[in-house]
Each structure stands twice: as structure tokens, then as C-alpha cells.
Coordinates of C-alpha atoms in Angstrom, one line a residue:
X293 CA -39.1 19.3 -21.4
X294 CA -38.5 19.2 -17.5
X295 CA -36.8 16.1 -17.5
X296 CA -35.0 16.9 -20.8
X297 CA -33.3 19.7 -19.1
X298 CA -31.5 16.9 -15.7
X299 CA -30.8 14.7 -18.7
X300 CA -29.1 17.2 -20.8
X301 CA -26.8 18.0 -17.3
X302 CA -26.1 14.8 -17.0
X303 CA -24.8 14.4 -21.0
X304 CA -23.3 17.2 -20.9
X305 CA -21.0 16.3 -17.4
X306 CA -19.9 13.1 -18.6
X307 CA -19.6 14.0 -22.2
X308 CA -17.3 16.6 -21.0
X309 CA -14.9 13.8 -18.6
X310 CA -15.0 11.7 -21.6
X311 CA -12.2 14.3 -23.3
X312 CA -10.7 14.3 -19.8
X313 CA -7.3 12.9 -21.1
X314 CA -7.0 15.8 -23.3
X315 CA -6.0 18.5 -21.1
X316 CA -4.1 15.8 -18.6
X317 CA -2.4 14.3 -21.2
X318 CA 0.6 17.0 -22.0
X319 CA 0.5 17.1 -17.7
X320 CA 2.6 12.9 -18.1
X321 CA 5.7 14.0 -16.3
X322 CA 4.1 15.5 -13.4
X323 CA 3.5 13.0 -10.1
X324 CA -0.2 12.4 -10.3
X325 CA -0.7 13.4 -6.4
X326 CA 0.4 16.2 -7.0
X327 CA -1.6 16.9 -9.7
X328 CA -4.5 15.9 -7.3
X329 CA -3.3 18.2 -4.8
X330 CA -3.5 21.2 -6.7
X331 CA -6.8 20.8 -8.3
X332 CA -8.1 20.1 -5.6
X333 CA -6.9 23.4 -3.5
X334 CA -7.2 25.9 -6.4
X335 CA -10.9 24.5 -7.1
X336 CA -11.5 25.2 -3.5
X337 CA -9.9 28.6 -3.7
X338 CA -12.1 29.3 -7.1
X339 CA -15.3 28.3 -5.0
X340 CA -14.9 29.8 -2.3
X341 CA -14.5 33.2 -4.1
X342 CA -17.8 32.6 -6.1
X343 CA -19.9 32.1 -3.1
X344 CA -18.1 35.0 -1.4
X345 CA -17.8 37.5 -4.1
X346 CA -20.9 36.5 -6.1
X347 CA -23.8 34.6 -4.1
X348 CA -24.4 36.3 -0.9
X349 CA -27.4 36.1 -1.2
X350 CA -27.7 32.4 -2.1
X351 CA -25.3 31.7 1.2
X352 CA -27.7 33.9 3.4
X353 CA -30.7 31.6 1.7
X354 CA -29.5 28.4 2.5
X355 CA -28.0 29.9 6.4
X356 CA -31.6 30.3 6.7
X357 CA -33.2 27.6 5.3
X358 CA -30.3 25.2 7.3
X359 CA -31.9 26.6 10.6
X360 CA -35.9 26.1 9.6
X361 CA -35.0 22.4 9.1
X362 CA -36.1 20.1 11.7
X363 CA -32.3 18.8 14.3
X364 CA -33.3 15.1 11.4
X365 CA -33.0 17.0 8.2
X366 CA -30.3 18.9 9.7
X367 CA -28.3 15.9 10.7
X368 CA -28.5 14.5 7.9
X369 CA -27.7 17.4 5.6
X370 CA -24.1 17.2 7.3
X371 CA -24.0 13.3 7.4
X372 CA -24.6 13.1 3.6
X373 CA -22.3 15.8 2.9
X374 CA -19.5 14.7 5.0
X375 CA -19.7 11.4 3.5
X376 CA -20.0 12.6 0.1
X377 CA -16.9 14.5 1.2
X378 CA -15.0 11.7 1.9
X379 CA -16.2 9.0 -1.3
X380 CA -15.4 11.3 -3.4
X381 CA -11.4 11.3 -1.5
X382 CA -11.4 8.0 -1.2
X383 CA -12.7 7.6 -6.0
X384 CA -9.1 10.6 -6.4
X385 CA -7.1 9.1 -4.0
X386 CA -7.5 5.2 -5.0
X387 CA -8.4 6.1 -8.5
X388 CA -4.2 7.1 -8.1
X389 CA -2.9 4.3 -6.1
X390 CA -4.1 2.7 -8.8
X391 CA -3.0 4.7 -11.9
X392 CA 0.2 4.3 -10.2
X393 CA 0.6 1.3 -8.6
X394 CA -1.8 -1.2 -10.4
X395 CA -2.1 -0.2 -14.0
X396 CA -3.6 2.2 -16.4
X397 CA -6.1 -0.2 -17.7
X398 CA -7.3 -0.7 -14.3
X399 CA -8.3 2.9 -13.4
X400 CA -10.1 2.8 -16.9
X401 CA -12.0 0.3 -16.4
X402 CA -13.3 1.7 -13.6
X403 CA -15.4 3.7 -14.9
X404 CA -17.0 0.8 -17.1
X405 CA -17.6 -1.4 -13.8
X406 CA -18.9 2.1 -12.5
X407 CA -21.8 2.2 -13.9
X408 CA -23.4 -1.1 -13.6
X409 CA -22.9 -1.0 -9.3
X410 CA -24.5 2.3 -9.0
X411 CA -28.1 0.3 -11.2
X412 CA -27.4 -1.7 -8.1
X413 CA -26.7 0.2 -4.9
X414 CA -29.8 2.1 -6.8
X415 CA -32.4 -0.9 -6.9
X416 CA -30.8 -1.7 -3.2
X417 CA -30.4 1.1 -1.1
X418 CA -32.7 3.6 -3.4
X419 CA -35.6 1.3 -3.8
X420 CA -35.7 2.6 -7.4
X421 CA -37.3 0.1 -10.0
X422 CA -36.4 -0.8 -13.1
X423 CA -38.6 -2.7 -16.4
X424 CA -37.3 -5.5 -17.9
X425 CA -35.7 -3.5 -20.4
X426 CA -33.8 -1.9 -17.9
X427 CA -32.3 -5.1 -16.5
X428 CA -31.6 -6.1 -20.4
X429 CA -29.0 -3.0 -20.2
X430 CA -27.8 -3.6 -17.4
X431 CA -27.1 -7.7 -18.4
X432 CA -25.5 -6.5 -21.2
X433 CA -23.5 -3.8 -19.7
X434 CA -22.6 -7.0 -17.4
X435 CA -21.4 -8.8 -20.6
X436 CA -19.5 -5.9 -22.2
X437 CA -17.1 -5.4 -19.0
X438 CA -16.1 -9.3 -18.4
X439 CA -15.9 -8.9 -22.1
X440 CA -12.8 -6.5 -21.6
X441 CA -11.6 -7.6 -18.5
X442 CA -10.8 -10.9 -20.2
X443 CA -7.6 -12.5 -19.6
X444 CA -7.5 -9.0 -16.8
X445 CA -9.7 -11.0 -13.4
X446 CA -7.3 -8.3 -10.7
X447 CA -7.9 -5.6 -13.2
X448 CA -11.7 -5.9 -12.4
X449 CA -10.9 -6.3 -8.3
X450 CA -8.9 -3.0 -8.5
X451 CA -11.8 -1.1 -10.6
X452 CA -14.3 -2.3 -8.0
X453 CA -12.4 -0.7 -5.0
X454 CA -12.7 2.7 -7.1
X455 CA -16.1 2.1 -9.0
X456 CA -17.7 1.7 -5.7
X457 CA -16.1 5.0 -4.3
X458 CA -18.4 7.1 -6.8
X459 CA -21.2 4.5 -7.2
X460 CA -21.7 5.4 -3.8
X461 CA -21.0 9.2 -3.9
X462 CA -24.1 9.8 -7.4
X463 CA -26.7 7.2 -5.2
X464 CA -25.2 9.3 -1.8
X465 CA -26.0 13.0 -3.0
X466 CA -29.2 11.5 -5.0
X467 CA -30.7 12.4 -1.3
X468 CA -28.6 15.1 -0.2
X469 CA -31.2 17.8 -1.8
X470 CA -31.6 20.0 1.6
X471 CA -28.3 22.2 0.5
X472 CA -27.8 24.2 -2.7
X473 CA -26.1 22.2 -5.7
X474 CA -22.9 25.6 -5.8
X475 CA -22.5 25.4 -2.5
X476 CA -22.5 21.2 -1.5
X477 CA -19.4 20.9 -3.9
X478 CA -17.9 23.9 -2.5
X479 CA -18.2 21.7 1.1
X480 CA -17.6 19.0 0.3
X481 CA -14.0 20.0 -2.6
X482 CA -12.8 21.8 1.0
X483 CA -13.3 19.1 3.1
X484 CA -11.7 17.2 -0.1
X485 CA -9.6 19.4 0.6
X486 CA -8.6 19.3 4.7
X487 CA -8.9 15.6 4.3
X488 CA -5.9 16.0 2.2
X489 CA -3.4 18.7 3.7
X490 CA -1.6 17.3 6.1
X491 CA -0.5 14.4 3.2
X492 CA 0.8 17.6 1.1
X493 CA 4.0 18.3 3.2
X494 CA 5.0 14.4 2.5
X495 CA 3.8 13.5 -0.7
X496 CA 3.9 16.2 -3.1
X497 CA 7.3 17.8 -5.1
X498 CA 8.6 21.0 -5.7
X499 CA 6.2 23.3 -6.3
X500 CA 5.5 23.3 -10.4
X501 CA 7.0 26.4 -12.0
X502 CA 6.5 25.9 -15.5
X503 CA 3.5 28.4 -17.4
X504 CA 2.0 25.1 -19.3
X505 CA 1.2 23.4 -15.6
X506 CA -1.1 26.3 -14.5
X507 CA -2.3 26.7 -18.1
X508 CA -3.6 23.1 -17.9
X509 CA -4.4 23.0 -14.3
X510 CA -6.8 26.1 -14.6
X511 CA -8.8 24.4 -17.5
X512 CA -8.4 21.0 -15.4
X513 CA -9.9 22.3 -12.4
X514 CA -12.8 25.0 -13.8
X515 CA -14.4 22.5 -17.5
X516 CA -13.2 19.3 -15.7
X517 CA -14.4 18.9 -12.5
X518 CA -15.9 21.8 -11.0
X519 CA -18.6 22.2 -14.3
X520 CA -19.4 18.6 -14.5
X521 CA -19.7 17.7 -10.8
X522 CA -21.8 20.7 -10.7
X523 CA -24.0 18.9 -14.2
X524 CA -24.4 15.9 -11.7
X525 CA -25.4 17.0 -8.8
X526 CA -28.0 18.9 -10.5
X527 CA -28.7 15.9 -12.6
X528 CA -29.7 14.0 -9.9
X529 CA -32.5 16.5 -8.5
X530 CA -34.8 15.4 -11.4
X531 CA -33.2 12.0 -12.7
X532 CA -32.3 9.2 -10.3
X533 CA -29.1 7.4 -9.8
X534 CA -29.5 4.4 -12.0
X535 CA -30.2 6.2 -15.0
X536 CA -27.2 8.3 -13.6
X537 CA -25.3 5.4 -13.9
X538 CA -25.6 4.0 -16.7
X539 CA -25.0 7.6 -18.8
X540 CA -21.5 7.5 -17.2
X541 CA -20.8 5.5 -19.9
X542 CA -20.9 8.5 -22.1
X543 CA -17.3 8.5 -20.5
X544 CA -15.4 5.7 -21.7
X545 CA -17.0 5.9 -25.0
X546 CA -15.3 8.8 -25.9
X547 CA -12.2 8.0 -24.1
X548 CA -12.8 4.6 -26.7
X549 CA -13.1 6.8 -30.3
X550 CA -10.1 9.1 -28.6
X551 CA -7.7 6.2 -28.9
X552 CA -8.8 4.9 -31.8
X553 CA -8.9 8.0 -33.6
X554 CA -6.7 10.5 -31.9
X555 CA -3.8 9.1 -29.6
X556 CA -3.8 5.8 -32.4
X557 CA -3.6 2.8 -30.3
X558 CA -4.6 -0.3 -31.2
X559 CA -8.1 -1.6 -30.3
X560 CA -9.1 -5.3 -30.1
X561 CA -12.4 -7.6 -31.9
X562 CA -12.9 -8.0 -27.9
X563 CA -13.1 -3.9 -27.2
X564 CA -15.2 -3.2 -30.6
X565 CA -17.8 -5.9 -29.3
X566 CA -18.4 -5.3 -26.2
X567 CA -18.4 -0.7 -26.5
X568 CA -20.2 -1.4 -29.2
X569 CA -22.8 -2.7 -26.7
X570 CA -22.2 -0.8 -24.2
X571 CA -23.6 2.5 -27.0
X572 CA -26.7 -0.6 -27.5
X573 CA -27.2 -1.0 -23.1
X574 CA -27.1 3.1 -23.0
X575 CA -29.3 3.1 -25.5
X576 CA -31.7 0.6 -24.4
X577 CA -31.6 1.5 -20.9
X578 CA -33.0 4.8 -21.7
X579 CA -35.2 3.8 -24.8
X580 CA -38.2 4.1 -22.2
X581 CA -37.1 8.0 -21.4
X582 CA -36.3 9.1 -24.9
X583 CA -39.7 7.8 -26.7
X584 CA -41.3 9.7 -23.7
X585 CA -39.6 13.1 -24.7
X586 CA -40.6 12.6 -28.0
X587 CA -44.1 11.7 -28.1
X588 CA -44.3 15.3 -26.1
X589 CA -42.3 17.6 -28.3
X590 CA -44.4 15.7 -31.2
X591 CA -47.3 16.2 -29.0
X592 CA -46.6 20.7 -28.3
X593 CA -46.2 20.2 -32.3
X594 CA -49.6 19.3 -33.1
X595 CA -50.8 21.3 -30.2

């Protein structure tokens, strides 16, 4: 049961991100960098306010715990936090760059490449073991991505850049357990804001005045940034990086269904086959945990 809540956190995070387009599409007339700037800056203001007003006890406890750490533990905590900030900044920046200067398809394709890279990075960096069925799931994922990249080879290259930054973020934060997760996210987004701040005067347009910009921005910040990022970090406490990476496929699967049934976009046979294989790979990869949870539930009922 304890494991299931971490699974639920990961599934909820990626399900929320799957519907991100519903809040982002209404802002399509605004420059992407402006949305990025205001998204990060408003996140920092809200999260700092929450920490200072409602989480003073947690701040004190985190401060005391940090003092009790050894020099090595302190250094690792700081490096992982700063490293996570840099990776998050790079991911958001390159995503915007690819979206504006390469293609929307390349930007979207990154979320299909990311789970594969996360699994591979976790295997080599964190030494997370995978059984033969999980490797089969990874193989299915690779084959699915190849189908989706058919006649679009350069999309893979640009998507790899975006995907690698987020995959490394997931893997690195698996080890970052010394700091409260909400405070950790606050520190990382604050660092991201500091990195972006010098670019704001040169790359931002006029300050938006329309109500709908700030209305949708608040939705993006709260529902599609703070909540899912926190759930993502929380999930990493109890679920390994490889599994979280595979569950990330929930995001593009929801995008796929939105594209068909809501945005009425044209879908090819290759895409239908590829996304079906991706759904199958998620089930295969997580089958061990799914059956284990069902077994525990049946055992609990018998008791």
C-alpha cells in the first residue's frame, strides 16, 4: 500500500501534464519565452509565499537537519539541488527553442524519447536493475519511437537534447533526499528564475495586460507546474527512476487522444500502431508491480 501512493503520485503528475495543452493553447498568440518567464517568476513568488506563511516549521526543521549533516552530505545536497535547477532550466529553455525554431513535432517527440533515456540513465548511473520483461518494454518503446520518427530523422536529434535534460533531472533527483520536496522545488525554481532573469529585458515583449493571459498563467503555474513537479519529486522517494520514466509515457498518450478526439488532428496508421505499442510497453514494464499490488490487496481481503 505504501508503494501504491508513490505510483499514484507519478501517475497523477503525468496525467495532469497530459492535459497541459488545454491551458497552453489559449495563449498561442503570446511569445513562448514570455510564457516561460512569467511561469517561472510567478511560481517562485507563490512557492516562497507558501513556505514563508504556512511552512515555517518545515523551514526550521530543514535548517536544523542541514546543520546536522556531514560536510559530504551538505555538498551533495547543494550540488544535486543546483544541478537539478540547471537541468530544469536547460530543459525548459531548449523545449521553447525547439518549439519555436525547429518544429512542434520535434518538441512533442521529446516526451516519447525521454522515458527511454531515463531508463537507460538509471540503469548505468543508479545501477537500477531491469528484468527481461522490462527490457522488452524498453525495446517496444524504442521501436514505437522509430515508427513515429519515420521520415523525420532530424526530429530525433533535437528531441534527444530536450529529453536528455529532463531524464537527467529525474535520475539526479532520485538521490536528492536530504531536503523537503516542496522546499527543494522552491529552491530549484528560484535558481531557475535567477538564471532566466538576465534574459528577460532583452527577450521579453511588452508586459501583457489582458486578463486571460494571467488567468491561464495562474492555471499553468499552479495546476501544470507546481503540483505535478512536486508529485514527481515525491514519487521518486518510493519509485525508482526507470519506472517513473516509463510512466512518463502517460503524458504523450493523453496528448495523442486529445489530438484525435478534441483537436481533430489527422492521425496516421503508423501513429496508431506506435501509441498502441507504447501503451503495451507501460503495462509490461509495470506488470510486476501491478500484480504485486493486486496480490497484496487480495491477501488483505482474506485476512
